């Protein structure tokens, strides 16, 4: 059984990836806007600092420091939020896959089901691979493979880069 393949190729994982890409892009856009704000204010500070009084210069320096702090806090919190969102999106997918595998194992009267990615050795001739049946149960299209998924993701990344 290739559990990883099952998780990565199911339609729900595509939805989760799309949702995460949108959330990640929104976070990146917000971060970039904050950095742009800092750079604009820093350039203004550099250009005018010599003409300002000490109190104005001090106020502008504090403003720049506050923006830097906000950027750092945002970066840390958004990373954690994205990680939590990823986990919450993937949890039902893992549960569905586990349920499908459990059902197939019960139907086939299997005592054990091993994930091929965590078994050091197995004899394929003497084993039954539940992956095809699990793929069908999870509505994974017949010709979809990890390689085709990788190609899809690469094409999406290239399109996103061209759009920028």
Coordinates of N, CA and C in Angstrom, one line a residue:
X1 N 0.8 -1.2 0.0 CA 0.0 0.0 0.0 C 0.9 1.2 0.0
X2 N 0.6 2.1 -0.9 CA 1.4 3.4 -0.9 C 0.5 4.5 -0.4
X3 N 0.5 4.7 0.9 CA -0.3 5.6 1.6 C 0.0 7.1 1.1
X4 N 1.2 7.4 1.0 CA 1.6 8.7 0.6 C 1.0 9.1 -0.8
X5 N 1.1 8.1 -1.7 CA 0.5 8.3 -3.0 C -1.0 8.6 -3.0
X6 N -1.6 7.8 -2.1 CA -3.1 7.9 -2.0 C -3.4 9.4 -1.5
X7 N -2.7 9.8 -0.5 CA -2.9 11.2 0.1 C -2.7 12.3 -1.0
X8 N -1.5 12.2 -1.6 CA -1.1 13.2 -2.6 C -2.0 13.3 -3.8
X9 N -2.5 12.2 -4.3 CA -3.2 12.2 -5.5 C -4.8 12.4 -5.4
X10 N -5.3 12.3 -4.2 CA -6.8 12.4 -4.1 C -7.2 13.8 -4.4
X11 N -8.4 13.9 -5.0 CA -9.0 15.2 -5.3 C -9.0 16.2 -4.2
X12 N -9.3 15.8 -3.0 CA -9.3 16.7 -1.8 C -7.9 17.3 -1.6
X13 N -6.9 16.6 -1.9 CA -5.5 17.2 -1.7 C -5.3 18.3 -2.7
X14 N -5.9 18.1 -3.9 CA -5.8 19.2 -4.9 C -6.5 20.5 -4.3
X15 N -7.6 20.3 -3.7 CA -8.4 21.4 -3.2 C -7.5 22.1 -2.0
X16 N -6.9 21.2 -1.2 CA -6.1 21.7 -0.1 C -4.9 22.5 -0.6
X17 N -4.3 22.0 -1.7 CA -3.1 22.7 -2.2 C -3.6 24.0 -2.8
X18 N -4.7 24.1 -3.5 CA -5.2 25.3 -4.0 C -5.5 26.3 -2.9
X19 N -6.2 25.9 -1.9 CA -6.5 26.7 -0.7 C -5.2 27.3 -0.1
X20 N -4.2 26.4 0.1 CA -3.0 26.8 0.7 C -2.2 27.7 -0.2
X21 N -2.2 27.5 -1.5 CA -1.5 28.4 -2.4 C -2.1 29.8 -2.3
X22 N -3.4 29.9 -2.2 CA -4.1 31.2 -2.1 C -3.8 31.9 -0.8
X23 N -3.8 31.1 0.3 CA -3.5 31.7 1.6 C -2.0 32.1 1.7
X24 N -1.1 31.3 1.1 CA 0.3 31.7 1.1 C 0.5 32.9 0.3
X25 N -0.2 33.0 -0.9 CA 0.0 34.2 -1.7 C -0.5 35.5 -1.0
X26 N -1.6 35.3 -0.3 CA -2.2 36.5 0.4 C -1.2 36.9 1.5
X27 N -0.6 35.9 2.2 CA 0.3 36.2 3.3 C 1.6 36.9 2.7
X28 N 2.0 36.4 1.5 CA 3.2 37.0 0.9 C 2.9 38.4 0.4
X29 N 1.7 38.7 -0.1 CA 1.3 40.0 -0.6 C 1.3 41.0 0.6
X30 N 0.7 40.5 1.7 CA 0.7 41.3 3.0 C 2.1 41.7 3.5
X31 N 2.9 40.6 3.5 CA 4.3 40.8 3.9 C 5.0 41.8 3.0
X32 N 4.8 41.7 1.7 CA 5.5 42.6 0.8 C 5.0 44.0 0.9
X33 N 3.7 44.2 1.2 CA 3.2 45.5 1.4 C 3.8 46.2 2.7
X34 N 4.0 45.4 3.7 CA 4.7 45.9 4.9 C 6.1 46.2 4.6
X35 N 6.8 45.4 3.9 CA 8.2 45.7 3.5 C 8.3 46.9 2.7
X36 N 7.4 47.1 1.7 CA 7.4 48.2 0.8 C 7.1 49.5 1.7
X37 N 6.2 49.4 2.6 CA 5.9 50.6 3.5 C 7.2 51.0 4.3
X38 N 7.9 49.9 4.8 CA 9.1 50.2 5.5 C 10.2 50.9 4.6
X39 N 10.3 50.3 3.4 CA 11.3 50.9 2.5 C 11.0 52.3 2.1
X40 N 9.8 52.6 1.9 CA 9.4 53.9 1.5 C 9.6 54.9 2.6
X41 N 9.3 54.5 3.8 CA 9.5 55.4 5.0 C 11.0 55.5 5.3
X42 N 11.7 54.5 5.1 CA 13.2 54.5 5.3 C 13.8 55.4 4.3
X43 N 13.4 55.4 3.0 CA 14.0 56.3 2.0 C 13.6 57.7 2.3
X44 N 12.4 57.9 2.8 CA 12.0 59.3 3.2 C 12.9 59.8 4.4
X45 N 13.1 58.9 5.3 CA 14.0 59.2 6.5 C 15.4 59.5 6.0
X46 N 16.0 58.7 5.2 CA 17.3 58.9 4.7 C 17.4 60.3 3.9
X47 N 16.4 60.6 3.2 CA 16.4 61.8 2.4 C 16.3 63.1 3.2
X48 N 15.5 63.0 4.3 CA 15.1 64.2 5.1 C 15.7 64.3 6.5
X49 N 16.3 63.2 6.9 CA 16.8 63.2 8.3 C 17.7 64.3 8.7
X50 N 18.5 64.8 7.8 CA 19.4 65.8 8.1 C 18.7 67.2 8.4
X51 N 17.5 67.3 7.8 CA 16.8 68.6 8.0 C 15.8 68.6 9.1
X52 N 15.6 67.4 9.7 CA 14.6 67.3 10.8 C 15.2 67.7 12.2
X53 N 14.4 68.1 13.0 CA 14.8 68.3 14.4 C 15.0 67.0 15.1
X54 N 15.6 67.0 16.2 CA 15.9 65.7 16.9 C 14.6 65.0 17.3
X55 N 13.6 65.7 17.7 CA 12.3 65.1 18.1 C 11.6 64.4 16.9
X56 N 11.7 65.1 15.7 CA 11.0 64.5 14.5 C 11.9 63.3 14.1
X57 N 13.2 63.4 14.1 CA 14.0 62.3 13.7 C 13.8 61.1 14.6
X58 N 13.7 61.4 15.9 CA 13.5 60.3 16.9 C 12.2 59.6 16.7
X59 N 11.2 60.4 16.4 CA 9.8 59.9 16.1 C 9.8 59.0 14.9
X60 N 10.5 59.4 13.8 CA 10.6 58.7 12.6 C 11.4 57.4 12.8
X61 N 12.4 57.4 13.6 CA 13.2 56.2 13.9 C 12.3 55.2 14.7
X62 N 11.6 55.7 15.6 CA 10.7 54.8 16.4 C 9.6 54.2 15.4
X63 N 9.1 55.0 14.5 CA 8.1 54.5 13.6 C 8.8 53.4 12.7
X64 N 10.0 53.6 12.3 CA 10.7 52.5 11.5 C 10.9 51.3 12.3
X65 N 11.3 51.5 13.6 CA 11.5 50.3 14.4 C 10.2 49.6 14.7
X66 N 9.1 50.3 14.9 CA 7.8 49.7 15.0 C 7.4 48.9 13.8
X67 N 7.6 49.4 12.6 CA 7.3 48.7 11.4 C 8.1 47.4 11.3
X68 N 9.4 47.5 11.6 CA 10.3 46.3 11.6 C 9.7 45.2 12.5
X69 N 9.3 45.7 13.7 CA 8.8 44.7 14.7 C 7.5 44.1 14.2
X70 N 6.6 44.9 13.6 CA 5.4 44.3 13.0 C 5.7 43.3 11.9
X71 N 6.7 43.6 11.1 CA 7.1 42.7 10.0 C 7.5 41.4 10.6
X72 N 8.4 41.4 11.6 CA 8.9 40.2 12.2 C 7.8 39.4 12.9
X73 N 6.9 40.1 13.6 CA 5.8 39.4 14.3 C 4.9 38.8 13.3
X74 N 4.6 39.5 12.2 CA 3.7 39.0 11.2 C 4.3 37.8 10.5
X75 N 5.6 37.8 10.2 CA 6.2 36.7 9.6 C 6.2 35.5 10.5
X76 N 6.4 35.6 11.7 CA 6.4 34.5 12.6 C 5.0 33.9 12.8
X77 N 4.0 34.8 13.0 CA 2.6 34.4 13.2 C 2.0 33.8 12.0
X78 N 2.3 34.4 10.8 CA 1.7 33.8 9.6 C 2.2 32.5 9.2
X79 N 3.5 32.2 9.5 CA 4.1 30.9 9.3 C 3.3 29.8 10.1
X80 N 3.1 30.2 11.4 CA 2.4 29.2 12.3 C 1.0 29.0 11.8
X81 N 0.3 30.1 11.4 CA -1.1 30.0 11.0 C -1.2 29.2 9.7
X82 N -0.3 29.4 8.8 CA -0.3 28.6 7.5 C -0.1 27.1 7.8
X83 N 0.8 26.8 8.7 CA 1.1 25.5 9.1 C -0.1 24.8 9.7
X84 N -0.8 25.6 10.6 CA -2.0 25.1 11.2 C -3.1 24.9 10.2
X85 N -3.2 25.8 9.3 CA -4.3 25.7 8.2 C -4.0 24.4 7.4
X86 N -2.7 24.2 7.0 CA -2.3 23.0 6.3 C -2.8 21.7 7.0
X87 N -2.5 21.7 8.3 CA -2.8 20.5 9.1 C -4.3 20.3 9.2
X88 N -5.1 21.4 9.3 CA -6.5 21.3 9.4 C -7.1 20.9 8.1
X89 N -6.5 21.3 7.0 CA -7.0 20.9 5.6 C -6.7 19.4 5.4
X90 N -5.5 19.0 5.8 CA -5.1 17.6 5.5 C -5.6 16.6 6.5
X91 N -6.0 16.9 7.7 CA -6.5 16.0 8.6 C -7.7 15.1 8.1
X92 N -8.7 15.7 7.5 CA -9.8 14.9 7.0 C -9.4 14.0 5.9
X93 N -8.4 14.4 5.1 CA -7.9 13.6 4.0 C -7.2 12.4 4.5
X94 N -6.4 12.6 5.5 CA -5.7 11.4 6.2 C -6.7 10.5 6.8
X95 N -7.7 11.1 7.4 CA -8.8 10.2 8.1 C -9.5 9.4 7.0
X96 N -9.9 10.1 5.9 CA -10.6 9.4 4.8 C -9.8 8.2 4.3
X97 N -8.5 8.5 4.1 CA -7.6 7.5 3.5 C -7.5 6.3 4.5
X98 N -7.3 6.6 5.8 CA -7.2 5.6 6.8 C -8.5 4.7 6.8
X99 N -9.6 5.4 6.7 CA -10.9 4.7 6.7 C -11.0 3.8 5.5
X100 N -10.6 4.3 4.3 CA -10.7 3.5 3.1 C -9.8 2.3 3.3
X101 N -8.6 2.5 3.7 CA -7.6 1.3 3.9 C -8.2 0.3 4.9
X102 N -8.7 0.8 6.0 CA -9.3 -0.1 7.0 C -10.4 -0.9 6.4
X103 N -11.3 -0.2 5.7 CA -12.4 -0.9 5.1 C -12.0 -2.0 4.1
X104 N -11.0 -1.6 3.3 CA -10.5 -2.6 2.3 C -9.8 -3.8 3.0
X105 N -9.1 -3.5 4.1 CA -8.4 -4.6 4.9 C -9.4 -5.5 5.5
X106 N -10.5 -4.9 6.0 CA -11.5 -5.8 6.6 C -12.2 -6.6 5.6
X107 N -12.5 -6.0 4.4 CA -13.2 -6.7 3.3 C -12.3 -7.9 2.8
X108 N -11.0 -7.6 2.8 CA -10.1 -8.7 2.3 C -9.6 -9.6 3.4
X109 N -10.0 -9.4 4.6 CA -9.6 -10.2 5.8 C -8.1 -10.1 6.0
X110 N -7.5 -8.9 5.8 CA -6.1 -8.7 6.0 C -5.9 -8.5 7.5
X111 N -4.8 -9.0 8.0 CA -4.5 -8.8 9.4 C -3.6 -7.5 9.5
X112 N -2.7 -7.3 8.5 CA -1.8 -6.2 8.5 C -1.9 -5.5 7.1
X113 N -1.7 -4.2 7.2 CA -1.5 -3.5 5.9 C -0.3 -2.6 6.2
X114 N 0.7 -2.7 5.3 CA 1.9 -2.0 5.5 C 2.0 -0.9 4.4
X115 N 2.6 0.3 4.9 CA 2.9 1.3 3.9 C 4.2 1.0 3.3
X116 N 4.2 0.9 1.9 CA 5.4 0.6 1.2 C 6.6 1.5 1.5
X117 N 6.3 2.7 1.9 CA 7.4 3.7 2.2 C 8.0 3.5 3.5
X118 N 7.5 2.6 4.4 CA 8.1 2.4 5.7 C 8.5 0.9 5.9
X119 N 8.5 0.1 4.8 CA 8.8 -1.3 4.9 C 10.2 -1.5 4.3
X120 N 11.1 -2.1 5.0 CA 12.4 -2.3 4.4 C 12.5 -3.3 3.3
X121 N 11.7 -4.3 3.4 CA 11.7 -5.4 2.4 C 10.3 -6.0 2.3
X122 N 9.8 -6.3 1.1 CA 8.6 -7.1 0.9 C 8.8 -7.8 -0.4
X123 N 8.1 -8.9 -0.5 CA 8.1 -9.7 -1.7 C 6.8 -9.4 -2.4
X124 N 6.9 -8.6 -3.5 CA 5.7 -8.2 -4.2 C 4.9 -9.3 -4.8
X125 N 5.6 -10.4 -5.1 CA 4.9 -11.6 -5.7 C 4.0 -12.3 -4.6
X126 N 4.4 -12.1 -3.4 CA 3.6 -12.8 -2.3 C 2.8 -11.7 -1.5
X127 N 2.6 -10.6 -2.1 CA 1.9 -9.5 -1.4 C 0.7 -9.0 -2.2
X128 N -0.2 -8.4 -1.5 CA -1.4 -7.8 -2.2 C -1.3 -6.3 -2.0
X129 N -1.2 -5.6 -3.1 CA -1.1 -4.1 -3.0 C -2.5 -3.6 -3.0
X130 N -2.9 -2.9 -1.9 CA -4.3 -2.4 -1.8 C -4.4 -1.0 -2.5
X131 N -3.2 -0.4 -2.9 CA -3.2 0.9 -3.5 C -4.3 1.1 -4.6
X132 N -4.3 0.2 -5.6 CA -5.3 0.4 -6.7 C -6.7 0.4 -6.2
X133 N -7.1 -0.4 -5.3 CA -8.5 -0.4 -4.8 C -8.7 0.8 -4.0
X134 N -7.7 1.3 -3.2 CA -7.9 2.5 -2.4 C -8.0 3.7 -3.3
X135 N -7.2 3.7 -4.4 CA -7.3 4.8 -5.4 C -8.7 4.9 -5.9
X136 N -9.3 3.8 -6.3 CA -10.6 3.8 -6.8 C -11.6 4.3 -5.8
X137 N -11.5 3.8 -4.5 CA -12.4 4.2 -3.5 C -12.3 5.7 -3.2
X138 N -11.1 6.3 -3.4 CA -10.9 7.7 -3.2 C -11.0 8.6 -4.4
X139 N -11.6 8.0 -5.5 CA -11.9 8.7 -6.7 C -10.6 9.4 -7.4
X140 N -9.5 8.7 -7.3 CA -8.3 9.1 -8.0 C -8.3 8.6 -9.4
X141 N -8.2 9.5 -10.4 CA -8.3 9.1 -11.8 C -7.3 8.0 -12.1
X142 N -7.6 7.2 -13.0 CA -6.8 6.0 -13.4 C -5.4 6.4 -13.8
X143 N -5.2 7.4 -14.6 CA -3.9 7.7 -15.1 C -3.1 8.6 -14.3
X144 N -3.6 9.1 -13.2 CA -2.9 10.1 -12.3 C -1.8 9.4 -11.5
X145 N -0.6 9.9 -11.6 CA 0.5 9.4 -10.9 C 1.2 10.5 -10.1
X146 N 2.1 10.1 -9.3 CA 2.9 11.1 -8.6 C 3.7 12.0 -9.6
X147 N 4.2 11.3 -10.7 CA 4.9 12.1 -11.7 C 4.0 13.1 -12.4
X148 N 2.8 12.7 -12.7 CA 1.9 13.6 -13.4 C 1.5 14.7 -12.4
X149 N 1.3 14.4 -11.1 CA 1.1 15.5 -10.1 C 2.2 16.5 -10.1
X150 N 3.4 15.9 -10.1 CA 4.6 16.8 -10.1 C 4.6 17.7 -11.3
X151 N 4.3 17.2 -12.4 CA 4.3 18.0 -13.7 C 3.2 19.1 -13.6
X152 N 2.0 18.7 -13.0 CA 0.9 19.7 -12.8 C 1.4 20.8 -11.9
X153 N 2.0 20.5 -10.8 CA 2.5 21.5 -9.8 C 3.5 22.3 -10.4
X154 N 4.4 21.8 -11.2 CA 5.5 22.5 -11.8 C 4.9 23.5 -12.8
X155 N 3.9 23.1 -13.6 CA 3.2 23.9 -14.6 C 2.5 25.1 -13.9
X156 N 1.9 24.8 -12.7 CA 1.2 25.8 -12.0 C 2.2 26.8 -11.4
X157 N 3.3 26.4 -11.0 CA 4.3 27.3 -10.4 C 4.9 28.2 -11.5
X158 N 5.1 27.6 -12.7 CA 5.6 28.4 -13.8 C 4.6 29.4 -14.3
X159 N 3.3 29.1 -14.3 CA 2.2 30.0 -14.6 C 2.2 31.1 -13.6
X160 N 2.3 30.8 -12.3 CA 2.3 31.8 -11.3 C 3.4 32.8 -11.4
X161 N 4.6 32.3 -11.8 CA 5.8 33.1 -12.0 C 5.6 34.0 -13.2
X162 N 5.0 33.5 -14.2 CA 4.8 34.3 -15.4 C 3.7 35.4 -15.1
X163 N 2.8 35.1 -14.3 CA 1.7 36.1 -13.9 C 2.3 37.3 -13.1
X164 N 3.4 37.1 -12.5 CA 4.0 38.1 -11.6 C 4.8 39.0 -12.5

